[in-house]
Amino acid sequence: MCGIFGCILKNGNAAPVIHAALKRLEYRGYDSVGEATISNGKLFIKKDQGKIDDVHKARNLDDLPGSIGIGHTRWATHGAPLEINAHPHVDCHGQIAVIHNGIIENYADLKQELENRGHVFKSKTDTEVIAHLIERALEAFPPPSLADAVLETVKKLDGSYSIAVISTKEPDKIICARHESPLVIGVNENAIYFASDIPAFLPLTNKAVIVDDGEIVTLSLKGFEIRKIADSSMVSREPKLIDWAPEMAVKQGYPYFMLKEIHEQPACLRNTLRLQEHYLDLMATFLDRAREVYLVACGTSYHACLASSYMFSKLAFLATYPVIASEFVEQHGKSVNIDSTILAVSQSGETADTLASVNVARQRAATVLGLTNTIGSTLTRVSRVYIGQQSGPEIGVAATKTFTSQLSVMSQLALRLAKKRGKVSQDEMDYLAEKLNKLPETVETILRTQEEKAKQIAKKYKDAKVFFFLGRGISTATAYEGRLKLMEIAYVPAIAFPAGESKHGPISLVEPGFPVVFICPKDDTHKTLIGNIMEMKARGASIIAVVEEGDEEIKNLAEDFFEVPKGVPEVLSPVPFITPLQLLAYYMAIEKGFNPDTPRNLAKSVTVK
Ligand code: F6R
């Protein structure tokens, strides 16, 4: 997730306007920043790694000349956060500048083709191919317009993008295009703007036009012209008046970042489906070779590891050890060795306990692999291979979208490993891949149908003194995560156990009205889980069940239930089954009057041991 913005002004310089707008988009990414403007037929660029304020201090982003320009604040996906990889990117002759938010899946093939034709690349990004493709398109005779060259280019791109292009060939225009990444236009009588999000231009205008997927837009001082990418047909659309307060706008109309991030999960899951196969394969190869595999993480990331250990075992027949990072050194520090592989999972890539485990593992010559949301973090620097999960910045302290994305990446790894080891049939692989591809849609359905229910259930149980969360098999991880969410933001003491273990002690807590959340996918554990529900009911517990749609048997036993769509395979079930529990925790916090984004005593990145 990156932030893009650009403008054409009737009067004055574009650069300071772009700089101020990028500051308002900084929540979308902040590892590098760059601007390009055109003045007197020449392209001017400033860019560097680092936060906007730091780059501005060192380079003065405001003194670029010209009344037309584009700017980008980056959250690295391809290529480390270095100056060379910061946007804008240019063609071979420095006449075309491109900024991009999204992921171009087929960039490696496109790059190879362009290099074979003599194009010289400077960065490691996927974006740079766009500038070179436009350059090529413009070489045709008779030369197309800039808009048509961009149109021809975007038809070659697979993946997600919102892009903006300026060129000295048509110095009074900006061409934008969108597919699965956000793009909006802002208009007033003195200027025209585009941005990833409305907040970028809200102080400048409240008249916005939302660009849809599959559309290309030409901006000039005359206004905007929208066409469909597929057939070049014109689209007419009137600006809408936006009445958001500025602080609401940053959250795109959501009252808190946490809710916004819960709702971003379908888009983030789609991003995980666009990861480069090469890295997944490489990681699967390392896992395959290891004598023992430790999955090391803290908090929510540890729960992703716990769930993953079931995936690796069930799909690839690989035993892995999920370990809480703060215990890793004590528990395994002496036994880890050259034949061990440590897969460290950390959203921030900076968690001190996780890094301490990685350090010990490295000292003992073990192989370190990383999964993180932060390219350029310490974890990416110390890992032999790492995967960036591409969820965009998560601002709410409680991890939500990064958790479900971690699960999606780990399930893809488990599937690759299973294939490598010949442990699943092609039919089963195809079936699981199809279900994995459907996860974003499944989560969309849950968000659409279960949010009201979460509000009602939160209202009903807001005064509960304690909660139980129980699940069997892979749903144990879901239970742990549901409990952590509720505890950390709504401050409700909660206990989670594998359901089978609850009768070995914890059940003594139960008295009439005690809320017990059961995670109930229709997998092999379903029957036994019903027994556990009965045990709790017999002691007067109030059952809140998360069930598959149409699971009448458990619905009849539960006081309250959430329903998730049918047919999600067991190994993928933590993604849909945690979603209603994230909403429940969120609305419990709201009911109790707490700010879910900034729970007391917690920090987003825990850099102390
Ligand atoms: C809980 C939460 C924390 C983090 C933990 C690890 O909602 O966010 O438990 O999961 O601090 O953080 P990372 O993944 O950055 O290593």
CSV table of N, CA and C in Angstrom, one decimal, residues 143-213:
chain,number,residue,atom,x,y,z
A,143,PRO,N,3.0,8.4,-33.8
A,143,PRO,CA,3.0,8.2,-32.3
A,143,PRO,C,1.6,8.4,-31.7
A,144,PRO,N,1.2,7.6,-30.8
A,144,PRO,CA,-0.1,7.7,-30.2
A,144,PRO,C,0.0,8.9,-29.2
A,145,SER,N,-1.2,9.3,-28.7
A,145,SER,CA,-1.2,10.3,-27.6
A,145,SER,C,-0.7,9.6,-26.3
A,146,LEU,N,-0.3,10.4,-25.4
A,146,LEU,CA,0.2,9.9,-24.1
A,146,LEU,C,-0.9,9.0,-23.5
A,147,ALA,N,-2.1,9.4,-23.5
A,147,ALA,CA,-3.2,8.6,-22.9
A,147,ALA,C,-3.3,7.3,-23.6
A,148,ASP,N,-3.2,7.2,-25.0
A,148,ASP,CA,-3.3,6.0,-25.7
A,148,ASP,C,-2.1,5.1,-25.4
A,149,ALA,N,-1.0,5.7,-25.2
A,149,ALA,CA,0.2,4.9,-24.9
A,149,ALA,C,0.1,4.2,-23.5
A,150,VAL,N,-0.5,5.0,-22.6
A,150,VAL,CA,-0.8,4.4,-21.2
A,150,VAL,C,-1.8,3.3,-21.3
A,151,LEU,N,-2.8,3.6,-22.1
A,151,LEU,CA,-3.9,2.6,-22.3
A,151,LEU,C,-3.3,1.3,-22.8
A,152,GLU,N,-2.5,1.4,-23.8
A,152,GLU,CA,-1.9,0.2,-24.4
A,152,GLU,C,-1.0,-0.5,-23.4
A,153,THR,N,-0.3,0.3,-22.6
A,153,THR,CA,0.6,-0.3,-21.5
A,153,THR,C,-0.2,-1.0,-20.5
A,154,VAL,N,-1.3,-0.4,-19.9
A,154,VAL,CA,-2.0,-1.1,-18.8
A,154,VAL,C,-2.6,-2.4,-19.2
A,155,LYS,N,-2.9,-2.5,-20.5
A,155,LYS,CA,-3.5,-3.7,-21.0
A,155,LYS,C,-2.5,-4.9,-20.9
A,156,LYS,N,-1.3,-4.6,-20.8
A,156,LYS,CA,-0.2,-5.6,-20.7
A,156,LYS,C,0.0,-6.0,-19.2
A,157,LEU,N,-0.5,-5.3,-18.3
A,157,LEU,CA,-0.2,-5.5,-16.9
A,157,LEU,C,-1.1,-6.5,-16.2
A,158,ASP,N,-0.6,-7.4,-15.5
A,158,ASP,CA,-1.4,-8.3,-14.6
A,158,ASP,C,-1.1,-7.8,-13.2
A,159,GLY,N,-2.2,-7.9,-12.3
A,159,GLY,CA,-1.9,-7.5,-10.9
A,159,GLY,C,-2.8,-6.3,-10.6
A,160,SER,N,-2.4,-5.5,-9.7
A,160,SER,CA,-3.2,-4.4,-9.2
A,160,SER,C,-2.4,-3.1,-9.4
A,161,TYR,N,-3.1,-2.1,-9.7
A,161,TYR,CA,-2.4,-0.8,-9.9
A,161,TYR,C,-3.4,0.4,-9.8
A,162,SER,N,-2.9,1.5,-9.2
A,162,SER,CA,-3.4,2.8,-9.6
A,162,SER,C,-2.1,3.5,-9.9
A,163,ILE,N,-2.1,4.1,-11.2
A,163,ILE,CA,-0.9,4.7,-11.6
A,163,ILE,C,-1.2,6.1,-12.1
A,164,ALA,N,-0.1,6.9,-12.1
A,164,ALA,CA,-0.2,8.3,-12.7
A,164,ALA,C,1.0,8.5,-13.5
A,165,VAL,N,0.9,9.2,-14.6
A,165,VAL,CA,2.0,9.3,-15.6
A,165,VAL,C,2.0,10.8,-16.0
A,166,ILE,N,3.2,11.4,-16.0
A,166,ILE,CA,3.4,12.7,-16.7
A,166,ILE,C,4.5,12.5,-17.7
A,167,SER,N,4.5,13.3,-18.7
A,167,SER,CA,5.5,13.2,-19.8
A,167,SER,C,5.8,14.6,-20.4
A,168,THR,N,7.1,14.8,-20.7
A,168,THR,CA,7.4,16.1,-21.3
A,168,THR,C,6.8,16.2,-22.7
A,169,LYS,N,6.3,15.0,-23.3
A,169,LYS,CA,5.7,15.0,-24.6
A,169,LYS,C,4.4,15.7,-24.6
A,170,GLU,N,3.6,15.6,-23.5
A,170,GLU,CA,2.3,16.3,-23.3
A,170,GLU,C,2.4,16.9,-21.9
A,171,PRO,N,3.1,18.1,-21.8
A,171,PRO,CA,3.4,18.5,-20.5
A,171,PRO,C,2.2,19.2,-19.7
A,172,ASP,N,1.1,19.2,-20.3
A,172,ASP,CA,-0.1,19.8,-19.6
A,172,ASP,C,-1.1,18.7,-19.1
A,173,LYS,N,-0.7,17.5,-19.1
A,173,LYS,CA,-1.7,16.4,-18.8
A,173,LYS,C,-1.1,15.4,-17.8
A,174,ILE,N,-2.0,14.8,-17.0
A,174,ILE,CA,-1.6,13.7,-16.2
A,174,ILE,C,-2.6,12.6,-16.6
A,175,ILE,N,-2.0,11.4,-16.8
A,175,ILE,CA,-2.8,10.2,-17.2
A,175,ILE,C,-2.8,9.3,-16.0
A,176,CYS,N,-4.0,8.9,-15.5
A,176,CYS,CA,-4.1,7.9,-14.4
A,176,CYS,C,-4.9,6.7,-14.9
A,177,ALA,N,-4.6,5.6,-14.2
A,177,ALA,CA,-5.4,4.4,-14.5
A,177,ALA,C,-5.5,3.5,-13.3
A,178,ARG,N,-6.6,2.7,-13.2
A,178,ARG,CA,-6.9,2.0,-12.0
A,178,ARG,C,-7.3,0.6,-12.3
A,179,HIS,N,-6.7,-0.3,-11.5
A,179,HIS,CA,-7.2,-1.7,-11.4
A,179,HIS,C,-7.0,-2.2,-10.0
A,180,GLU,N,-8.0,-2.4,-9.2
A,180,GLU,CA,-7.9,-2.9,-7.9
A,180,GLU,C,-7.1,-2.2,-6.9
A,181,SER,N,-6.7,-1.0,-7.2
A,181,SER,CA,-6.1,-0.1,-6.1
A,181,SER,C,-6.8,1.2,-6.2
A,182,PRO,N,-7.0,1.9,-5.1
A,182,PRO,CA,-7.9,3.1,-5.1
A,182,PRO,C,-7.4,4.3,-5.9
A,183,LEU,N,-8.3,5.0,-6.5
A,183,LEU,CA,-8.0,6.2,-7.2
A,183,LEU,C,-9.2,7.1,-7.2
A,184,VAL,N,-8.9,8.4,-6.8
A,184,VAL,CA,-10.0,9.4,-6.8
A,184,VAL,C,-9.5,10.7,-7.4
A,185,ILE,N,-10.5,11.4,-8.0
A,185,ILE,CA,-10.1,12.7,-8.6
A,185,ILE,C,-10.8,13.8,-7.7
A,186,GLY,N,-10.1,14.9,-7.6
A,186,GLY,CA,-10.7,16.1,-6.9
A,186,GLY,C,-10.7,17.2,-7.9
A,187,VAL,N,-11.8,18.0,-7.8
A,187,VAL,CA,-11.8,19.1,-8.8
A,187,VAL,C,-12.3,20.4,-8.0
A,188,ASN,N,-11.7,21.5,-8.5
A,188,ASN,CA,-12.3,22.8,-8.1
A,188,ASN,C,-11.9,23.8,-9.3
A,189,GLU,N,-12.3,25.0,-9.1
A,189,GLU,CA,-12.2,25.9,-10.3
A,189,GLU,C,-10.8,26.3,-10.7
A,190,ASN,N,-9.8,26.1,-9.7
A,190,ASN,CA,-8.4,26.5,-9.9
A,190,ASN,C,-7.5,25.4,-10.1
A,191,ALA,N,-8.0,24.1,-10.0
A,191,ALA,CA,-7.0,23.0,-10.1
A,191,ALA,C,-7.8,21.7,-10.3
A,192,ILE,N,-7.0,20.7,-10.7
A,192,ILE,CA,-7.5,19.3,-10.7
A,192,ILE,C,-6.5,18.4,-10.0
A,193,TYR,N,-7.0,17.5,-9.2
A,193,TYR,CA,-6.1,16.6,-8.4
A,193,TYR,C,-6.5,15.2,-8.6
A,194,PHE,N,-5.5,14.3,-8.3
A,194,PHE,CA,-5.9,12.8,-8.2
A,194,PHE,C,-5.2,12.4,-6.9
A,195,ALA,N,-5.7,11.3,-6.3
A,195,ALA,CA,-5.0,10.7,-5.1
A,195,ALA,C,-5.5,9.3,-4.9
A,196,SER,N,-4.8,8.6,-4.0
A,196,SER,CA,-5.2,7.3,-3.6
A,196,SER,C,-6.5,7.4,-2.7
A,197,ASP,N,-6.5,8.4,-1.9
A,197,ASP,CA,-7.7,8.6,-1.0
A,197,ASP,C,-8.1,10.0,-1.0
A,198,ILE,N,-9.4,10.2,-0.7
A,198,ILE,CA,-9.9,11.6,-0.6
A,198,ILE,C,-9.2,12.5,0.4
A,199,PRO,N,-8.8,12.0,1.6
A,199,PRO,CA,-8.1,12.9,2.6
A,199,PRO,C,-7.0,13.7,2.0
A,200,ALA,N,-6.3,13.1,1.0
A,200,ALA,CA,-5.2,13.8,0.4
A,200,ALA,C,-5.6,15.2,-0.1
A,201,PHE,N,-6.8,15.3,-0.7
A,201,PHE,CA,-7.1,16.7,-1.3
A,201,PHE,C,-8.3,17.3,-0.5
A,202,LEU,N,-8.7,16.7,0.5
A,202,LEU,CA,-9.9,17.3,1.2
A,202,LEU,C,-9.8,18.7,1.7
A,203,PRO,N,-8.6,19.2,2.1
A,203,PRO,CA,-8.5,20.6,2.5
A,203,PRO,C,-8.5,21.5,1.2
A,204,LEU,N,-8.4,20.9,0.0
A,204,LEU,CA,-8.3,21.7,-1.2
A,204,LEU,C,-9.7,21.7,-1.9
A,205,THR,N,-10.4,20.6,-1.8
A,205,THR,CA,-11.7,20.6,-2.5
A,205,THR,C,-12.5,19.5,-1.8
A,206,ASN,N,-13.8,19.6,-1.8
A,206,ASN,CA,-14.7,18.5,-1.3
A,206,ASN,C,-15.5,17.9,-2.5
A,207,LYS,N,-15.1,18.2,-3.7
A,207,LYS,CA,-15.7,17.6,-4.9
A,207,LYS,C,-14.9,16.5,-5.4
A,208,ALA,N,-15.4,15.3,-5.3
A,208,ALA,CA,-14.6,14.1,-5.7
A,208,ALA,C,-15.3,13.2,-6.7
A,209,VAL,N,-14.5,12.6,-7.5
A,209,VAL,CA,-15.0,11.6,-8.5
A,209,VAL,C,-14.2,10.3,-8.2
A,210,ILE,N,-15.0,9.3,-8.0
A,210,ILE,CA,-14.3,8.0,-7.7
A,210,ILE,C,-14.1,7.3,-9.1
A,211,VAL,N,-12.8,6.9,-9.3
A,211,VAL,CA,-12.5,6.2,-10.5
A,211,VAL,C,-12.7,4.7,-10.2
A,212,ASP,N,-13.4,4.0,-11.2
A,212,ASP,CA,-13.6,2.6,-11.0
A,212,ASP,C,-12.5,1.7,-11.6
A,213,ASP,N,-12.5,0.5,-11.1
A,213,ASP,CA,-11.6,-0.5,-11.7
A,213,ASP,C,-11.7,-0.5,-13.2
